[in-house]
PDB file of C-alpha atoms in Angstrom:
ATOM      1  CA  MET S   1       0.000   0.000   0.000  1.00 35.00           C
ATOM      2  CA  ILE S   2       1.283   3.457  -0.902  1.00 38.00           C
ATOM      3  CA  VAL S   3       0.972   5.934   1.963  1.00 37.00           C
ATOM      4  CA  PRO S   4       0.598   9.543   0.721  1.00 40.00           C
ATOM      5  CA  ASP S   5       3.160  12.043   1.933  1.00 46.00           C
ATOM      6  CA  PRO S   6       1.889  14.338   4.670  1.00 50.00           C
ATOM      7  CA  MET S   7       0.907  17.795   3.513  1.00 58.00           C
ATOM      8  CA  SER S   8       3.336  20.624   4.091  1.00 62.00           C
ATOM      9  CA  SER S   9       2.338  23.550   6.279  1.00 64.00           C
ATOM     10  CA  GLU S  10       1.610  25.693   3.217  1.00 69.00           C
ATOM     11  CA  GLN S  11      -0.472  22.928   1.642  1.00 65.00           C
ATOM     12  CA  GLN S  12      -2.446  22.603   4.868  1.00 66.00           C
ATOM     13  CA  LYS S  13      -3.086  26.352   4.906  1.00 64.00           C
ATOM     14  CA  GLU S  14      -4.264  26.264   1.310  1.00 63.00           C
ATOM     15  CA  GLU S  15      -6.615  23.398   2.140  1.00 63.00           C
ATOM     16  CA  VAL S  16      -7.972  25.334   5.134  1.00 62.00           C
ATOM     17  CA  ARG S  17      -8.376  28.475   3.014  1.00 57.00           C
ATOM     18  CA  LYS S  18     -10.230  26.579   0.276  1.00 59.00           C
ATOM     19  CA  ASN S  19     -12.511  24.766   2.738  1.00 63.00           C
ATOM     20  CA  TRP S  20     -13.521  27.955   4.529  1.00 58.00           C
ATOM     21  CA  ALA S  21     -14.034  29.875   1.317  1.00 54.00           C
ATOM     22  CA  GLU S  22     -16.635  27.269   0.387  1.00 58.00           C
ATOM     23  CA  ARG S  23     -18.280  27.547   3.817  1.00 62.00           C
ATOM     24  CA  ALA S  24     -18.406  31.341   3.944  1.00 54.00           C
ATOM     25  CA  ALA S  25     -22.029  31.656   2.809  1.00 57.00           C
ATOM     26  CA  ALA S  26     -23.268  29.071   5.326  1.00 58.00           C
ATOM     27  CA  TRP S  27     -21.356  30.696   8.166  1.00 59.00           C
ATOM     28  CA  HIS S  28     -22.671  34.112   7.175  1.00 57.00           C
ATOM     29  CA  THR S  29     -26.151  32.737   7.767  1.00 57.00           C
ATOM     30  CA  MET S  30     -25.251  31.257  11.155  1.00 57.00           C
ATOM     31  CA  THR S  31     -23.428  34.340  12.440  1.00 58.00           C
ATOM     32  CA  GLY S  32     -25.484  37.067  10.803  1.00 51.00           C
ATOM     33  CA  ALA S  33     -29.120  36.227  10.208  1.00 40.00           C
ATOM     34  CA  ARG S  34     -29.248  33.712  13.054  1.00 42.00           C
ATOM     35  CA  GLY S  35     -27.546  36.039  15.515  1.00 46.00           C
ATOM     36  CA  GLY S  36     -24.664  33.723  16.336  1.00 62.00           C
ATOM     37  CA  MET S  37     -24.962  30.059  17.250  1.00 69.00           C
ATOM     38  CA  TRP S  38     -22.144  30.206  19.787  1.00 80.00           C
ATOM     39  CA  GLN S  39     -22.781  33.504  21.572  1.00 86.00           C
ATOM     40  CA  ALA S  40     -22.185  31.739  24.883  1.00 89.00           C
ATOM     41  CA  ALA S  41     -18.668  30.911  23.677  1.00 92.00           C
ATOM     42  CA  THR S  42     -18.032  34.559  22.838  1.00 93.00           C
ATOM     43  CA  ASP S  43     -19.362  35.615  26.248  1.00 93.00           C
ATOM     44  CA  LEU S  44     -16.843  33.280  27.918  1.00 94.00           C
ATOM     45  CA  MET S  45     -14.048  35.039  26.048  1.00 95.00           C
ATOM     46  CA  ILE S  46     -15.252  38.543  26.875  1.00 96.00           C
ATOM     47  CA  ASP S  47     -15.454  37.569  30.555  1.00 95.00           C
ATOM     48  CA  ALA S  48     -11.732  36.742  30.448  1.00 96.00           C
ATOM     49  CA  LEU S  49     -10.624  39.917  28.659  1.00 94.00           C
ATOM     50  CA  SER S  50     -10.644  42.394  31.569  1.00 88.00           C
ATOM     51  CA  ILE S  51     -12.399  44.992  29.397  1.00 89.00           C
ATOM     52  CA  ARG S  52     -11.263  48.598  29.848  1.00 88.00           C
ATOM     53  CA  PRO S  53     -11.690  51.850  27.883  1.00 85.00           C
ATOM     54  CA  GLY S  54      -9.455  52.366  24.866  1.00 92.00           C
ATOM     55  CA  MET S  55      -8.420  48.728  24.483  1.00 96.00           C
ATOM     56  CA  ARG S  56      -6.764  47.582  21.275  1.00 98.00           C
ATOM     57  CA  VAL S  57      -7.823  44.024  20.526  1.00 98.00           C
ATOM     58  CA  LEU S  58      -6.668  41.715  17.746  1.00 98.00           C
ATOM     59  CA  ASP S  59      -9.038  38.888  16.846  1.00 98.00           C
ATOM     60  CA  VAL S  60      -7.365  36.061  14.928  1.00 98.00           C
ATOM     61  CA  ALA S  61      -9.383  33.761  12.636  1.00 95.00           C
ATOM     62  CA  SER S  62     -12.483  35.968  12.907  1.00 94.00           C
ATOM     63  CA  GLY S  63     -14.451  34.103  10.249  1.00 90.00           C
ATOM     64  CA  PRO S  64     -17.734  35.917   9.552  1.00 89.00           C
ATOM     65  CA  GLY S  65     -17.213  38.241  12.507  1.00 92.00           C
ATOM     66  CA  GLU S  66     -17.366  36.567  15.890  1.00 92.00           C
ATOM     67  CA  PRO S  67     -16.103  37.146  18.484  1.00 94.00           C
ATOM     68  CA  ALA S  68     -14.685  40.352  16.955  1.00 96.00           C
ATOM     69  CA  LEU S  69     -18.066  42.089  16.575  1.00 95.00           C
ATOM     70  CA  SER S  70     -19.193  41.344  20.128  1.00 94.00           C
ATOM     71  CA  ILE S  71     -15.839  42.436  21.534  1.00 96.00           C
ATOM     72  CA  ALA S  72     -15.984  45.669  19.529  1.00 96.00           C
ATOM     73  CA  ALA S  73     -19.435  46.393  20.952  1.00 94.00           C
ATOM     74  CA  ALA S  74     -18.144  45.689  24.471  1.00 94.00           C
ATOM     75  CA  ILE S  75     -15.218  48.132  24.202  1.00 95.00           C
ATOM     76  CA  ALA S  76     -17.025  50.873  22.247  1.00 94.00           C
ATOM     77  CA  PRO S  77     -16.704  53.768  21.763  1.00 93.00           C
ATOM     78  CA  ASP S  78     -13.034  54.251  22.637  1.00 94.00           C
ATOM     79  CA  GLY S  79     -11.635  50.773  21.988  1.00 96.00           C
ATOM     80  CA  GLN S  80     -10.889  49.237  18.607  1.00 97.00           C
ATOM     81  CA  VAL S  81     -10.831  45.694  17.268  1.00 98.00           C
ATOM     82  CA  THR S  82      -8.768  44.464  14.336  1.00 98.00           C
ATOM     83  CA  ALA S  83     -10.430  41.391  12.835  1.00 98.00           C
ATOM     84  CA  THR S  84      -8.270  39.057  10.749  1.00 97.00           C
ATOM     85  CA  ASP S  85      -8.748  35.861   8.812  1.00 95.00           C
ATOM     86  CA  LEU S  86      -6.817  33.788   6.309  1.00 91.00           C
ATOM     87  CA  THR S  87      -9.870  33.578   4.034  1.00 88.00           C
ATOM     88  CA  PRO S  88     -10.980  36.766   2.214  1.00 88.00           C
ATOM     89  CA  GLU S  89     -14.516  35.459   1.698  1.00 86.00           C
ATOM     90  CA  MET S  90     -14.958  35.221   5.454  1.00 86.00           C
ATOM     91  CA  LEU S  91     -13.878  38.826   5.967  1.00 92.00           C
ATOM     92  CA  VAL S  92     -16.370  40.015   3.339  1.00 91.00           C
ATOM     93  CA  SER S  93     -19.071  38.336   5.419  1.00 89.00           C
ATOM     94  CA  ALA S  94     -17.677  39.872   8.623  1.00 92.00           C
ATOM     95  CA  GLU S  95     -17.794  43.371   7.129  1.00 94.00           C
ATOM     96  CA  GLU S  96     -21.401  42.841   6.027  1.00 92.00           C
ATOM     97  CA  ASN S  97     -22.338  41.661   9.518  1.00 91.00           C
ATOM     98  CA  ALA S  98     -20.593  44.677  11.068  1.00 94.00           C
ATOM     99  CA  ARG S  99     -22.598  47.058   8.882  1.00 93.00           C
ATOM    100  CA  ALA S 100     -25.841  45.247   9.663  1.00 91.00           C
ATOM    101  CA  ARG S 101     -25.183  45.488  13.394  1.00 92.00           C
ATOM    102  CA  GLY S 102     -23.922  49.070  13.307  1.00 94.00           C
ATOM    103  CA  VAL S 103     -20.469  48.194  14.661  1.00 95.00           C
ATOM    104  CA  THR S 104     -17.966  50.855  13.539  1.00 95.00           C
ATOM    105  CA  ASN S 105     -14.970  50.542  15.880  1.00 97.00           C
ATOM    106  CA  ILE S 106     -13.537  47.614  13.927  1.00 97.00           C
ATOM    107  CA  VAL S 107     -11.190  47.157  10.960  1.00 97.00           C
ATOM    108  CA  PHE S 108     -10.664  44.063   8.830  1.00 97.00           C
ATOM    109  CA  ARG S 109      -7.462  42.635   7.424  1.00 96.00           C
ATOM    110  CA  GLN S 110      -6.561  39.377   5.736  1.00 95.00           C
ATOM    111  CA  ALA S 111      -3.720  37.781   7.656  1.00 96.00           C
ATOM    112  CA  ASP S 112      -1.951  34.481   8.242  1.00 95.00           C
ATOM    113  CA  ALA S 113      -1.942  33.725  11.980  1.00 96.00           C
ATOM    114  CA  GLU S 114       1.588  32.383  11.627  1.00 96.00           C
ATOM    115  CA  ALA S 115       2.882  35.681  10.155  1.00 96.00           C
ATOM    116  CA  LEU S 116       0.808  38.515  11.614  1.00 97.00           C
ATOM    117  CA  PRO S 117       1.372  41.819   9.738  1.00 97.00           C
ATOM    118  CA  PHE S 118       1.511  43.995  12.861  1.00 98.00           C
ATOM    119  CA  PRO S 119       4.338  45.553  14.876  1.00 98.00           C
ATOM    120  CA  ASN S 120       5.548  44.262  18.221  1.00 98.00           C
ATOM    121  CA  GLY S 121       3.350  45.223  21.162  1.00 98.00           C
ATOM    122  CA  ALA S 122       0.545  46.653  19.025  1.00 98.00           C
ATOM    123  CA  PHE S 123      -2.370  45.185  21.007  1.00 98.00           C
ATOM    124  CA  ASP S 124      -3.600  44.965  24.580  1.00 98.00           C
ATOM    125  CA  ALA S 125      -5.301  41.632  23.960  1.00 98.00           C
ATOM    126  CA  VAL S 126      -5.445  38.896  21.335  1.00 98.00           C
ATOM    127  CA  THR S 127      -8.420  36.580  20.950  1.00 98.00           C
ATOM    128  CA  CYS S 128      -8.974  33.462  18.883  1.00 98.00           C
ATOM    129  CA  ARG S 129     -12.237  31.514  18.942  1.00 96.00           C
ATOM    130  CA  PHE S 130     -12.259  28.023  17.390  1.00 94.00           C
ATOM    131  CA  GLY S 131      -9.169  28.756  15.281  1.00 94.00           C
ATOM    132  CA  ALA S 132      -6.060  27.518  17.071  1.00 95.00           C
ATOM    133  CA  MET S 133      -6.721  23.846  16.288  1.00 93.00           C
ATOM    134  CA  LEU S 134      -6.652  24.668  12.559  1.00 91.00           C
ATOM    135  CA  PHE S 135      -3.217  26.328  12.496  1.00 93.00           C
ATOM    136  CA  PRO S 136      -0.676  23.959  10.906  1.00 91.00           C
ATOM    137  CA  ASP S 137       2.104  25.301  13.167  1.00 94.00           C
ATOM    138  CA  VAL S 138       0.250  26.294  16.321  1.00 95.00           C
ATOM    139  CA  ARG S 139       3.387  27.285  18.218  1.00 96.00           C
ATOM    140  CA  ARG S 140       4.425  29.660  15.477  1.00 97.00           C
ATOM    141  CA  ALA S 141       0.959  31.234  15.587  1.00 97.00           C
ATOM    142  CA  LEU S 142       1.060  31.537  19.371  1.00 98.00           C
ATOM    143  CA  GLY S 143       4.508  33.087  19.127  1.00 98.00           C
ATOM    144  CA  GLU S 144       3.124  35.690  16.750  1.00 98.00           C
ATOM    145  CA  MET S 145       0.249  36.419  19.112  1.00 98.00           C
ATOM    146  CA  ARG S 146       2.696  36.942  21.955  1.00 98.00           C
ATOM    147  CA  ARG S 147       4.914  39.163  19.817  1.00 98.00           C
ATOM    148  CA  VAL S 148       2.109  41.590  18.947  1.00 98.00           C
ATOM    149  CA  LEU S 149       0.922  41.814  22.558  1.00 98.00           C
ATOM    150  CA  ALA S 150       1.934  44.757  24.711  1.00 97.00           C
ATOM    151  CA  PRO S 151       3.624  43.934  28.043  1.00 96.00           C
ATOM    152  CA  GLU S 152       1.047  42.409  30.410  1.00 95.00           C
ATOM    153  CA  GLY S 153      -1.214  41.898  27.400  1.00 97.00           C
ATOM    154  CA  ARG S 154      -3.629  38.958  27.529  1.00 97.00           C
ATOM    155  CA  VAL S 155      -4.397  36.170  25.068  1.00 98.00           C
ATOM    156  CA  VAL S 156      -7.744  34.359  25.178  1.00 98.00           C
ATOM    157  CA  CYS S 157      -8.244  31.237  23.058  1.00 97.00           C
ATOM    158  CA  LEU S 158     -11.283  29.002  22.854  1.00 96.00           C
ATOM    159  CA  ILE S 159     -11.243  25.533  21.314  1.00 95.00           C
ATOM    160  CA  TRP S 160     -13.651  22.614  21.177  1.00 93.00           C
ATOM    161  CA  GLY S 161     -13.581  20.223  24.104  1.00 92.00           C
ATOM    162  CA  PRO S 162     -13.995  16.429  23.942  1.00 88.00           C
ATOM    163  CA  PRO S 163     -16.214  15.381  21.003  1.00 83.00           C
ATOM    164  CA  GLU S 164     -18.308  13.076  23.183  1.00 82.00           C
ATOM    165  CA  ARG S 165     -19.497  16.207  25.028  1.00 84.00           C
ATOM    166  CA  ASN S 166     -20.570  18.019  21.852  1.00 79.00           C
ATOM    167  CA  ALA S 167     -24.223  17.713  20.851  1.00 74.00           C
ATOM    168  CA  GLN S 168     -23.338  18.369  17.209  1.00 73.00           C
ATOM    169  CA  MET S 169     -21.488  15.067  17.128  1.00 75.00           C
ATOM    170  CA  ARG S 170     -24.641  13.039  17.773  1.00 77.00           C
ATOM    171  CA  PRO S 171     -26.017  13.508  14.244  1.00 78.00           C
ATOM    172  CA  LEU S 172     -22.570  12.531  12.961  1.00 78.00           C
ATOM    173  CA  ALA S 173     -22.777   9.309  14.970  1.00 82.00           C
ATOM    174  CA  VAL S 174     -25.918   8.517  12.948  1.00 86.00           C
ATOM    175  CA  VAL S 175     -24.074   9.273   9.700  1.00 86.00           C
ATOM    176  CA  ARG S 176     -21.242   6.919  10.648  1.00 84.00           C
ATOM    177  CA  ARG S 177     -23.686   4.027  10.777  1.00 88.00           C
ATOM    178  CA  TYR S 178     -24.274   4.530   7.047  1.00 88.00           C
ATOM    179  CA  VAL S 179     -20.991   5.805   5.617  1.00 86.00           C
ATOM    180  CA  GLU S 180     -17.308   5.678   6.509  1.00 84.00           C
ATOM    181  CA  LEU S 181     -15.873   9.056   7.444  1.00 77.00           C
ATOM    182  CA  PRO S 182     -12.060   9.146   7.257  1.00 74.00           C
ATOM    183  CA  ALA S 183     -10.203  10.134  10.413  1.00 74.00           C
ATOM    184  CA  PRO S 184      -7.811  13.097  10.201  1.00 73.00           C
ATOM    185  CA  ALA S 185      -4.244  12.213   9.301  1.00 72.00           C
ATOM    186  CA  PRO S 186      -1.657  12.507  12.098  1.00 72.00           C
ATOM    187  CA  GLY S 187      -0.809  16.175  12.589  1.00 70.00           C
ATOM    188  CA  GLU S 188      -3.577  17.364  10.274  1.00 77.00           C
ATOM    189  CA  PRO S 189      -5.536  20.382  11.559  1.00 81.00           C
ATOM    190  CA  HIS S 190      -9.045  19.386  12.594  1.00 85.00           C
ATOM    191  CA  ARG S 191     -11.867  20.466  14.870  1.00 85.00           C
ATOM    192  CA  PHE S 192     -10.991  18.400  17.950  1.00 88.00           C
ATOM    193  CA  ARG S 193      -7.246  18.810  17.884  1.00 91.00           C
ATOM    194  CA  PHE S 194      -6.152  19.963  21.377  1.00 93.00           C
ATOM    195  CA  SER S 195      -9.579  19.050  22.809  1.00 90.00           C
ATOM    196  CA  ALA S 196      -8.129  17.424  25.923  1.00 86.00           C
ATOM    197  CA  PRO S 197      -7.598  19.759  28.896  1.00 85.00           C
ATOM    198  CA  GLY S 198      -4.034  21.006  29.106  1.00 93.00           C
ATOM    199  CA  GLU S 199      -3.028  20.404  25.483  1.00 94.00           C
ATOM    200  CA  LEU S 200      -3.237  23.949  24.152  1.00 96.00           C
ATOM    201  CA  ALA S 201      -2.154  25.337  27.527  1.00 97.00           C
ATOM    202  CA  GLY S 202       1.062  23.359  27.181  1.00 97.00           C
ATOM    203  CA  HIS S 203       1.810  25.122  23.906  1.00 97.00           C
ATOM    204  CA  LEU S 204       1.205  28.532  25.510  1.00 98.00           C
ATOM    205  CA  HIS S 205       3.638  27.660  28.292  1.00 97.00           C
ATOM    206  CA  ALA S 206       6.202  26.550  25.715  1.00 97.00           C
ATOM    207  CA  MET S 207       5.931  29.884  23.886  1.00 97.00           C
ATOM    208  CA  GLY S 208       6.607  31.937  27.001  1.00 97.00           C
ATOM    209  CA  PHE S 209       3.141  32.982  28.129  1.00 98.00           C
ATOM    210  CA  ARG S 210       2.742  33.537  31.863  1.00 97.00           C
ATOM    211  CA  HIS S 211      -0.173  32.858  34.210  1.00 97.00           C
ATOM    212  CA  VAL S 212      -1.663  30.316  31.800  1.00 98.00           C
ATOM    213  CA  GLU S 213      -5.082  29.052  32.834  1.00 96.00           C
ATOM    214  CA  ASP S 214      -7.069  26.257  31.251  1.00 95.00           C
ATOM    215  CA  THR S 215     -10.753  25.590  32.022  1.00 95.00           C
ATOM    216  CA  THR S 216     -13.432  23.458  30.367  1.00 94.00           C
ATOM    217  CA  HIS S 217     -17.022  24.699  30.133  1.00 93.00           C
ATOM    218  CA  ASP S 218     -20.286  23.271  28.818  1.00 91.00           C
ATOM    219  CA  ILE S 219     -22.072  25.955  26.795  1.00 88.00           C
ATOM    220  CA  ALA S 220     -25.471  26.222  25.123  1.00 81.00           C
ATOM    221  CA  MET S 221     -25.568  26.146  21.331  1.00 74.00           C
ATOM    222  CA  GLN S 222     -28.299  28.574  20.352  1.00 67.00           C
ATOM    223  CA  TRP S 223     -29.472  27.277  16.977  1.00 66.00           C
ATOM    224  CA  HIS S 224     -32.703  29.043  16.031  1.00 67.00           C
ATOM    225  CA  GLY S 225     -33.321  27.322  12.712  1.00 71.00           C
ATOM    226  CA  THR S 226     -35.222  24.158  11.855  1.00 78.00           C
ATOM    227  CA  ALA S 227     -33.828  20.643  12.033  1.00 80.00           C
ATOM    228  CA  GLU S 228     -33.722  20.602   8.234  1.00 83.00           C
ATOM    229  CA  GLU S 229     -31.658  23.794   8.181  1.00 79.00           C
ATOM    230  CA  GLY S 230     -29.333  22.353  10.806  1.00 76.00           C
ATOM    231  CA  TRP S 231     -28.737  19.244   8.702  1.00 83.00           C
ATOM    232  CA  GLU S 232     -28.108  21.400   5.644  1.00 80.00           C
ATOM    233  CA  MET S 233     -25.508  23.386   7.581  1.00 76.00           C
ATOM    234  CA  LEU S 234     -23.757  20.201   8.706  1.00 77.00           C
ATOM    235  CA  LEU S 235     -23.525  19.038   5.109  1.00 80.00           C
ATOM    236  CA  LYS S 236     -22.228  22.394   3.868  1.00 74.00           C
ATOM    237  CA  ASN S 237     -19.558  22.387   6.562  1.00 71.00           C
ATOM    238  CA  ASN S 238     -18.223  18.926   5.794  1.00 74.00           C
ATOM    239  CA  ARG S 239     -17.472  18.262   2.126  1.00 75.00           C
ATOM    240  CA  ARG S 240     -16.314  14.685   2.670  1.00 77.00           C
ATOM    241  CA  MET S 241     -19.420  13.766   4.597  1.00 82.00           C
ATOM    242  CA  ALA S 242     -21.709  15.484   2.082  1.00 83.00           C
ATOM    243  CA  ALA S 243     -20.133  13.556  -0.794  1.00 85.00           C
ATOM    244  CA  ALA S 244     -20.436  10.239   1.052  1.00 86.00           C
ATOM    245  CA  VAL S 245     -24.071  10.875   1.968  1.00 89.00           C
ATOM    246  CA  ALA S 246     -24.950  11.946  -1.586  1.00 88.00           C
ATOM    247  CA  ALA S 247     -23.548   8.650  -2.911  1.00 89.00           C
ATOM    248  CA  LEU S 248     -25.987   6.542  -0.882  1.00 89.00           C
ATOM    249  CA  ALA S 249     -28.826   4.691  -2.579  1.00 91.00           C
ATOM    250  CA  PRO S 250     -32.100   6.678  -2.415  1.00 90.00           C
ATOM    251  CA  GLU S 251     -33.672   4.417   0.212  1.00 91.00           C
ATOM    252  CA  GLN S 252     -30.591   4.580   2.456  1.00 90.00           C
ATOM    253  CA  HIS S 253     -30.295   8.327   1.914  1.00 91.00           C
ATOM    254  CA  ALA S 254     -33.907   8.877   2.990  1.00 90.00           C
ATOM    255  CA  LYS S 255     -33.504   6.657   6.045  1.00 90.00           C
ATOM    256  CA  LEU S 256     -30.287   8.391   7.094  1.00 89.00           C
ATOM    257  CA  THR S 257     -31.829  11.831   6.640  1.00 90.00           C
ATOM    258  CA  GLN S 258     -34.818  10.936   8.811  1.00 90.00           C
ATOM    259  CA  GLU S 259     -32.617   9.536  11.587  1.00 87.00           C
ATOM    260  CA  VAL S 260     -30.400  12.634  11.540  1.00 87.00           C
ATOM    261  CA  LEU S 261     -33.404  14.965  11.701  1.00 87.00           C
ATOM    262  CA  ASP S 262     -34.789  12.948  14.630  1.00 86.00           C
ATOM    263  CA  ALA S 263     -31.424  13.281  16.415  1.00 82.00           C
ATOM    264  CA  ILE S 264     -31.334  17.041  15.846  1.00 79.00           C
ATOM    265  CA  ARG S 265     -34.905  17.466  17.057  1.00 79.00           C
ATOM    266  CA  ALA S 266     -34.099  15.449  20.176  1.00 76.00           C
ATOM    267  CA  GLU S 267     -31.284  17.898  20.934  1.00 68.00           C
ATOM    268  CA  GLU S 268     -33.643  20.833  20.389  1.00 61.00           C
ATOM    269  CA  GLN S 269     -35.453  19.708  23.535  1.00 57.00           C
ATOM    270  CA  HIS S 270     -32.332  20.763  25.452  1.00 51.00           C
ATOM    271  CA  VAL S 271     -31.347  24.438  25.752  1.00 44.00           C
ATOM    272  CA  GLY S 272     -32.360  25.398  22.221  1.00 48.00           C
ATOM    273  CA  GLY S 273     -29.947  23.095  20.423  1.00 55.00           C
ATOM    274  CA  GLY S 274     -27.944  21.132  22.962  1.00 73.00           C
ATOM    275  CA  THR S 275     -24.633  21.841  24.613  1.00 82.00           C
ATOM    276  CA  ALA S 276     -20.971  21.557  23.733  1.00 85.00           C
ATOM    277  CA  ALA S 277     -17.804  21.411  25.806  1.00 91.00           C
ATOM    278  CA  VAL S 278     -15.246  24.130  25.094  1.00 94.00           C
ATOM    279  CA  VAL S 279     -11.796  24.741  26.527  1.00 95.00           C
ATOM    280  CA  ARG S 280     -10.858  28.322  27.390  1.00 97.00           C
ATOM    281  CA  VAL S 281      -7.133  28.993  27.624  1.00 97.00           C
ATOM    282  CA  THR S 282      -5.756  32.324  28.772  1.00 98.00           C
ATOM    283  CA  GLY S 283      -2.263  33.671  29.305  1.00 98.00           C
ATOM    284  CA  MET S 284      -0.287  36.888  29.688  1.00 97.00           C
ATOM    285  CA  ARG S 285       2.749  38.231  27.901  1.00 96.00           C
TER     286      ARG S 285
END
């Protein structure tokens, strides 16, 4: 058997960029029109920021605008947020969401987390929600975050906790009974990389951050759409799964779809969409 060579860091970034460009429209819907599915996750980050007037905050991997937009609202009118993302299509969505919500103390800039285009000490805080696990070289990215922090500046990262504590994984468990979903290759960026407590914190320690704290929280996922819309979003956010499901025979496809919808509706009986475990990691320069 021929084992393919692992992707280089640049190839991984290009794959991430391409994947998120394709998801931009779906995420615009979740963050904009739906008001944010993971507002509770953003609130956890804001609680750790020690908000004060005039703050300069850098948000890394902002996607379609969160948590950057909520942070900007929290530090208005004197503070300013710089929202960055590797994927231009995501930043277009973020700018549209900012206009719709009337948030003006924010600027947008395409940037690679591993090579941030900002001077040393430019920010009082750096945030990153659900992005660190997707950086090919996470230590390089964390080093860049530390570099652009002012002395005593704070970093706040949020990543997904254990998959078995994530309600969104239950529909995927149904899918796996019908199709084979390939596991991520060793070292490949993926959603649940660093999900165990202490993993990302260890990287912060290694990069020189002080007063590192690592806590796991169960948060509500506020999905306000229908079960059908939720299933559509899952498919749009996972190309491999969507292709495998589409290849099923019509009878199997219909049966799978019904079971997934039943699983989503069962979760809707809990806190408007179920809960998910997240790990919040903070540190100081």
